[in-house]
Coordinates of C-alpha atoms and ligand atoms in Angstrom, one line a residue:
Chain S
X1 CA 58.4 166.2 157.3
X2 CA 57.6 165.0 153.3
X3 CA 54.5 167.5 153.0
X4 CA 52.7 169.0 155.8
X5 CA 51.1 167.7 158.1
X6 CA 52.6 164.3 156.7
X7 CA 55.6 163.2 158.3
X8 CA 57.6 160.0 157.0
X9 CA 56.2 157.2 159.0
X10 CA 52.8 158.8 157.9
X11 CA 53.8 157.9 154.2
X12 CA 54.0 154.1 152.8
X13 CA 57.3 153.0 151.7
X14 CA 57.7 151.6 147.7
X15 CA 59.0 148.6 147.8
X16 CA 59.9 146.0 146.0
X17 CA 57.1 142.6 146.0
X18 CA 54.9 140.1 144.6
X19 CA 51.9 138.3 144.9
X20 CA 49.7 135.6 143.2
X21 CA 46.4 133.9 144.1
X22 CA 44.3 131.0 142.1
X23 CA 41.1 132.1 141.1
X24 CA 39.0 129.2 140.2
X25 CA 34.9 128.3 139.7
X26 CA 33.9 127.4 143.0
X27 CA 33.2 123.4 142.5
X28 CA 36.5 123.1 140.8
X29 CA 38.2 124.9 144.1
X30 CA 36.7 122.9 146.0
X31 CA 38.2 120.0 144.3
X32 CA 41.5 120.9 143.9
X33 CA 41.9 122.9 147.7
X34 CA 42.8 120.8 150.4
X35 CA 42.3 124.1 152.0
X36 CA 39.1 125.9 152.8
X37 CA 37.8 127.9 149.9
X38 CA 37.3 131.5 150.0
X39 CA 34.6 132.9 147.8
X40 CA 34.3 136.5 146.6
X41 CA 30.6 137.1 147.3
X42 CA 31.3 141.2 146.0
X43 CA 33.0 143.1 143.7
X44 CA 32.6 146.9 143.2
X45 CA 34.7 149.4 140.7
X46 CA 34.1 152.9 140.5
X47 CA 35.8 156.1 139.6
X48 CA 36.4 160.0 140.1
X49 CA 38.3 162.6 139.5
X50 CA 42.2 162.4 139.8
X51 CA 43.0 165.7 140.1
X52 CA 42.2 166.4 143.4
X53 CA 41.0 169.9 142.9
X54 CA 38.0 169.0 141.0
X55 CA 36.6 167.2 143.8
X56 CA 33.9 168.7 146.0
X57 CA 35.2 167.7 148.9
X58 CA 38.8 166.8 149.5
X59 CA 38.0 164.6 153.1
X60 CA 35.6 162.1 151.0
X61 CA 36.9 159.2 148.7
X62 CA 33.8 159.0 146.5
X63 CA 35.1 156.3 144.5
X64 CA 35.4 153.8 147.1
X65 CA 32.1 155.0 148.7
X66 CA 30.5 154.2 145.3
X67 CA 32.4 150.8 144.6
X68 CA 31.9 149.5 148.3
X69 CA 28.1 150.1 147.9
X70 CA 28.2 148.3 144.5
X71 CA 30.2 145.3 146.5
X72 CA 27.8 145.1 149.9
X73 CA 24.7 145.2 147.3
X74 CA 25.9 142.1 145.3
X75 CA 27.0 140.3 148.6
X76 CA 24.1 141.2 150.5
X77 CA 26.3 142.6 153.6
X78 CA 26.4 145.6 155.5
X79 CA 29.4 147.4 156.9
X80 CA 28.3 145.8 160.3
X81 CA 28.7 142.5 158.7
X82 CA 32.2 142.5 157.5
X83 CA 34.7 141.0 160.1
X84 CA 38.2 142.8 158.8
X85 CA 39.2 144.6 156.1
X86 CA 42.2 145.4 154.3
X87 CA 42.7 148.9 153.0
X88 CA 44.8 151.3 151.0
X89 CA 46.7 153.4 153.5
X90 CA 48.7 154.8 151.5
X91 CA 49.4 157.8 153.7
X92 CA 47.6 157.6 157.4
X93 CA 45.0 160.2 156.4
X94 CA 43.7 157.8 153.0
X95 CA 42.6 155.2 156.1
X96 CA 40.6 157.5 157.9
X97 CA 38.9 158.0 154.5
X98 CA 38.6 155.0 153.4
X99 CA 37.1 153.5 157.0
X100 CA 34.7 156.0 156.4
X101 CA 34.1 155.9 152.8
X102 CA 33.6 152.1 153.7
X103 CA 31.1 152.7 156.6
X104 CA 33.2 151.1 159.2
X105 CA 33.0 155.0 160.7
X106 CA 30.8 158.1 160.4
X107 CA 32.1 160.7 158.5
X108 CA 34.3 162.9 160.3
X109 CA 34.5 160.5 162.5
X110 CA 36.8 157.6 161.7
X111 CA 40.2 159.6 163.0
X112 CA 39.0 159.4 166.9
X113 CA 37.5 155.8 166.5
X114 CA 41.0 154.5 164.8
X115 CA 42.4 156.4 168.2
X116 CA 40.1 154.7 170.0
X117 CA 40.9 151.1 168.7
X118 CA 38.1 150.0 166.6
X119 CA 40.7 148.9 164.4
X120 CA 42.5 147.3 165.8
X121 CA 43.2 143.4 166.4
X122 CA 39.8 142.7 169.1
X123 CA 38.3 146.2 167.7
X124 CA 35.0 146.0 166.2
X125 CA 36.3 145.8 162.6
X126 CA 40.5 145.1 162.6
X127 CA 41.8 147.2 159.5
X128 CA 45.4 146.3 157.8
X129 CA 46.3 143.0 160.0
X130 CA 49.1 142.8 157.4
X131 CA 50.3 145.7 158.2
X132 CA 49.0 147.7 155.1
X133 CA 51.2 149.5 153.0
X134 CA 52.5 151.3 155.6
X135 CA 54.1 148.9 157.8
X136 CA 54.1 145.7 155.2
X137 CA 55.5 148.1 152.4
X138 CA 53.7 148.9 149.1
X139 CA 54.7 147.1 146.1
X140 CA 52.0 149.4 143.6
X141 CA 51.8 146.1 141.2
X142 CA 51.3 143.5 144.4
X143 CA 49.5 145.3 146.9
X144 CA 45.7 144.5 145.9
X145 CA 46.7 141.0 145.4
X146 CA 48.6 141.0 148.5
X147 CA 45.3 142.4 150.2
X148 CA 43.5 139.5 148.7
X149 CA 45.9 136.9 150.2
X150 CA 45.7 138.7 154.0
X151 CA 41.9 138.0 153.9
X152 CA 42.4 134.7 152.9
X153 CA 44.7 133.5 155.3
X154 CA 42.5 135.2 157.9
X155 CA 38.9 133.5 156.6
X156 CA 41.1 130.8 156.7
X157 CA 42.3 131.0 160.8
X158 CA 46.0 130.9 159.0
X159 CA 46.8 134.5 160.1
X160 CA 48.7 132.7 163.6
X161 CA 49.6 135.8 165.7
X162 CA 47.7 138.1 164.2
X163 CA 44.9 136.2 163.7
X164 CA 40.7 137.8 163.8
X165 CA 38.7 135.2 165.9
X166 CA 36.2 133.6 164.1
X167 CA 36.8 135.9 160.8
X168 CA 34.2 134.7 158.4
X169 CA 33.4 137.8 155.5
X170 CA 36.6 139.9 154.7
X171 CA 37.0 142.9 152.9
X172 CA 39.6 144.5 150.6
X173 CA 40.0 148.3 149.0
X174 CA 42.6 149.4 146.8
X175 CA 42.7 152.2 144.9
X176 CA 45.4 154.2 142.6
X177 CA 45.4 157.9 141.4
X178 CA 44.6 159.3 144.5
X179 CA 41.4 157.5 144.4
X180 CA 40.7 158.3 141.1
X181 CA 39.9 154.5 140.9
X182 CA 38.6 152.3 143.6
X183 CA 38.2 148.9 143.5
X184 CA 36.3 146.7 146.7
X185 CA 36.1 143.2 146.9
X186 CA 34.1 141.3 150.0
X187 CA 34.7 137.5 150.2
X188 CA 33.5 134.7 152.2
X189 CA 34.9 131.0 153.1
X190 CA 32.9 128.9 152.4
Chain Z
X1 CA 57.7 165.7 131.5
X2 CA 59.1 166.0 128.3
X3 CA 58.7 169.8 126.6
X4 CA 56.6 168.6 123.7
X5 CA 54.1 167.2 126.5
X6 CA 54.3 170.4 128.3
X7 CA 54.3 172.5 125.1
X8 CA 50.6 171.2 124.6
X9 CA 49.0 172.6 127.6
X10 CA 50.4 176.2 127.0
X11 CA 47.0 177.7 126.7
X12 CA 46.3 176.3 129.7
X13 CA 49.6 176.8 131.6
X14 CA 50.1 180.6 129.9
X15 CA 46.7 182.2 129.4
X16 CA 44.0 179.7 132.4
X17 CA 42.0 178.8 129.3
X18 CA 39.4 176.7 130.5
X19 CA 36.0 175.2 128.7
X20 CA 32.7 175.9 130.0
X21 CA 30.1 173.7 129.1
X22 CA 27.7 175.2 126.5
X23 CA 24.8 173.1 128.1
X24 CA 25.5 173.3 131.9
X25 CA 27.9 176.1 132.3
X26 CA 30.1 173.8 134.3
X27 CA 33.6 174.7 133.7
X28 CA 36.7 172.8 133.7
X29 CA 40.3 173.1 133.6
X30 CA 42.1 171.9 132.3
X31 CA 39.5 171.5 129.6
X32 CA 37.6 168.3 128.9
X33 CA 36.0 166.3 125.9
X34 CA 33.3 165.4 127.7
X35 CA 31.2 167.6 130.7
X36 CA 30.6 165.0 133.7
X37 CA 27.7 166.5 134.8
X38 CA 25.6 166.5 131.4
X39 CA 27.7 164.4 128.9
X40 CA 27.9 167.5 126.6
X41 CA 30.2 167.6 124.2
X42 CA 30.1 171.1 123.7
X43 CA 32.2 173.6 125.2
X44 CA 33.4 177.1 124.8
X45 CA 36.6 178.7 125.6
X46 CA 36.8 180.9 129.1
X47 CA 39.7 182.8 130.5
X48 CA 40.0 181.9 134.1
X49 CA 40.4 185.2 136.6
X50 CA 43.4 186.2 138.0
X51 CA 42.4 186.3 141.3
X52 CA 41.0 184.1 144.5
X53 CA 42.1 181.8 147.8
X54 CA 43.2 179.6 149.1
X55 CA 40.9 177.1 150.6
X56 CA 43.9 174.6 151.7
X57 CA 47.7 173.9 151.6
X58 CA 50.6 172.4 151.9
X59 CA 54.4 172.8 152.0
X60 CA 56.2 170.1 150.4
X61 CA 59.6 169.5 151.9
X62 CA 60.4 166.2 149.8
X63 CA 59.9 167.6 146.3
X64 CA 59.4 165.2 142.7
X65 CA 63.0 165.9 141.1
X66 CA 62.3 168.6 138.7
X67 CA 61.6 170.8 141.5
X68 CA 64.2 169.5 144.7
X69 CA 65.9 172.7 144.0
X70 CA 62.8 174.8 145.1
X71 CA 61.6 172.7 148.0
X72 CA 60.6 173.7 150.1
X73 CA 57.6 175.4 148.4
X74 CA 54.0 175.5 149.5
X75 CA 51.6 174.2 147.3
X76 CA 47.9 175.2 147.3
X77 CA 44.1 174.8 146.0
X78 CA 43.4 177.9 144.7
X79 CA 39.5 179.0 144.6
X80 CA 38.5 181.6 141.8
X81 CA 36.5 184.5 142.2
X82 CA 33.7 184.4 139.4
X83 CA 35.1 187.4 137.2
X84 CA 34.0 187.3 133.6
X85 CA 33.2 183.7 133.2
X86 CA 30.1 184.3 135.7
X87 CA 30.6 181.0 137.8
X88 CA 32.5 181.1 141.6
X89 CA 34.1 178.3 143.0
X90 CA 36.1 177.2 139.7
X91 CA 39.6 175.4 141.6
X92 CA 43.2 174.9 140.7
X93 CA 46.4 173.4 141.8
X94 CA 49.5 176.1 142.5
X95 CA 52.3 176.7 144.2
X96 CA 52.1 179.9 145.9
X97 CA 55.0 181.9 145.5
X98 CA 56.6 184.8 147.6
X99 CA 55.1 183.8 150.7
X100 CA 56.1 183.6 154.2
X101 CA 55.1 180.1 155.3
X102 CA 54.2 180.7 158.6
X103 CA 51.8 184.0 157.3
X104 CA 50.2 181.8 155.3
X105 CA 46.3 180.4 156.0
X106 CA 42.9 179.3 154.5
X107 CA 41.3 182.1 153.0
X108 CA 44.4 183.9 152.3
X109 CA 43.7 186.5 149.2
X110 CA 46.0 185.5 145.9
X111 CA 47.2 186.6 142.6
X112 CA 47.6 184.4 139.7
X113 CA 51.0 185.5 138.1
X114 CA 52.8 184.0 134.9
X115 CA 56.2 182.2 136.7
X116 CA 58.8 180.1 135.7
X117 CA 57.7 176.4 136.9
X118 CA 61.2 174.6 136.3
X119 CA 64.0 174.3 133.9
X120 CA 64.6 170.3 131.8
X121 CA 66.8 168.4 131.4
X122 CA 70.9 169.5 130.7
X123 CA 69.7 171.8 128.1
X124 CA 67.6 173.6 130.5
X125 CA 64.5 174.5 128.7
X126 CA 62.3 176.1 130.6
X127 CA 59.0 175.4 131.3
X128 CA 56.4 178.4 132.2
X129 CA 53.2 178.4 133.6
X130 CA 51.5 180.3 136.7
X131 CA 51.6 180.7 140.2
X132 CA 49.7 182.2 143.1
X133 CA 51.2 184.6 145.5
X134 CA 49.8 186.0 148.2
X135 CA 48.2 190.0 147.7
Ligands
LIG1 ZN1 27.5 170.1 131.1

């Protein structure tokens, strides 16, 4: 037991890690990718308290509720439109949060459907086919980069084994301070 | 931290000095520069009660390393009763103290008292501040 009700495998191991991507206008990607080209279509930041006691409610990650509505806005998607997502489970219970924060689940809610295998690999929405930070580890500095990289190899039908069918629109969420800062990114291969 | 660091929020840590906004009447603690709600910048200084409860816990059994030698401890968020600064539901972060962790629940009454947090470094300064135990 670390803190109750959190047990260890509940909690994401620091690790050591690193990660890069090439960010690039699209027509020059284009160009220089023998690959196909992943484009991010949304990008949302927002923030909240980090001291967790000034929030109103402690089961809601308001920053990533307000950065993913920023993201779907500029990419013109809804939840229902994303094909996987990569998230920052930190600990098993900032998931939950986060798939609902992200409108993958209703509130309250996103505990039984996670038991229920909506994410899953063939779910409606797969969460974490890396891994997440859980299983895969979580290097602080690498791990949105690393998110970034999951997505890609999955719009790009790269993933082998653990590959989404037909994966088209990804998602990523990261966050730090407790989700005192959430960022959300939605891309697209194009 | 290091003492100087600590030093600084002694108003906070010793005497639950808070600010309450001299436009909204939201109240924070610590205190901030700038209210969220209204973007005030104008605050006043409010003592914080000694009393309220605990709306939810935890005991921590892996503790950071100033505190390994206390673990395990329960840690809490403490809800105020109004008192003199006229607003309910002000919340802070504490351990609570003196308690038997299998007596304790969401609800629970608790006492703010003035505690020892933990001692620094191999001089062994220590560092005070409050805690909550159960009434
Ligand atoms: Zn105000």
């Amino acid at each position: 037991m670390v803190a109750d009700p959190l047990r260890i495998l509940d909690c994401s191991p620091i690790t050591d890690g690193a990660a890069a991507v090439i960010l690039a206008p699209l027509d020059l990607a284009k160009k220089i990718s023998k690959k196909p080209v992943v484009k991010i279509i949304g990008s949302g930041h927002a923030t909240d308290t980090i001291a967790l006691h000034s929030r109103k409610d402690l089961t809601e990650i308001k920053s990533t509720e307000r950065a993913a509505k920023i993201a779907y806005e500029m990419a013109s998607k809804s939840p229902d439109e994303i094909h996987l997502a990569e998230v920052h489970d930190c600990f098993t219970i900032a998931e939950i949060c986060v798939i609902e924060a992200l409108g993958f689940a209703e509130k309250g809610k996103g505990g039984p459907a996670t038991e229920h295998g909506m994410t899953t690999l063939g779910g409606k929405i797969p969460v974490n086919t890396s891994g997440g930070l859980k299983s895969k580890g979580h290097p602080v500095g690498a791990t949105g980069v690393a998110q970034a990289i999951e997505i890609t190899k999955q719009l790009r039908g790269e993933a082998g084994e653990r590959q989404v069918k037909n994966a088209k629109v990804g998602l990523t969420q990261n966050m730090g301070g407790s989700g005192g800062s959430s960022l959300v990114h939605i891309m697209e291969v194009v | 931290m290091s003492s100087p660091r600590y030093w600084r929020g002694i108003p906070q840590r010793y005497r639950l000095e808070a600010g309450k906004c001299r436009k909204c009447g939201k109240i924070y603690f610590p205190p901030r520069l700038i209210c969220d709600e209204c973007k005030s910048r104008e605050f006043e200084k409010v003592n914080l009660p000694k009393e309220g409860k605990i709306l939810t816990y935890t005991i921590i059994r892996v503790a950071p390393s100033q505190c390994t030698d206390q673990a395990p401890y329960a840690m809490g968020i403490v809800e105020l009763s109004a008192g003199s600064t006229g607003k309910d539901g002000v919340k802070i972060l504490s351990q609570i103290a003196d308690c038997d962790f299998d007596k304790l629940e969401i609800g629970m009454p608790v006492r703010i008292e003035f505690r020892k947090i933990y001692q620094e470094g191999e001089a062994g300064i220590i560092c005070y501040g409050y805690k909550c135990v159960p009434v």
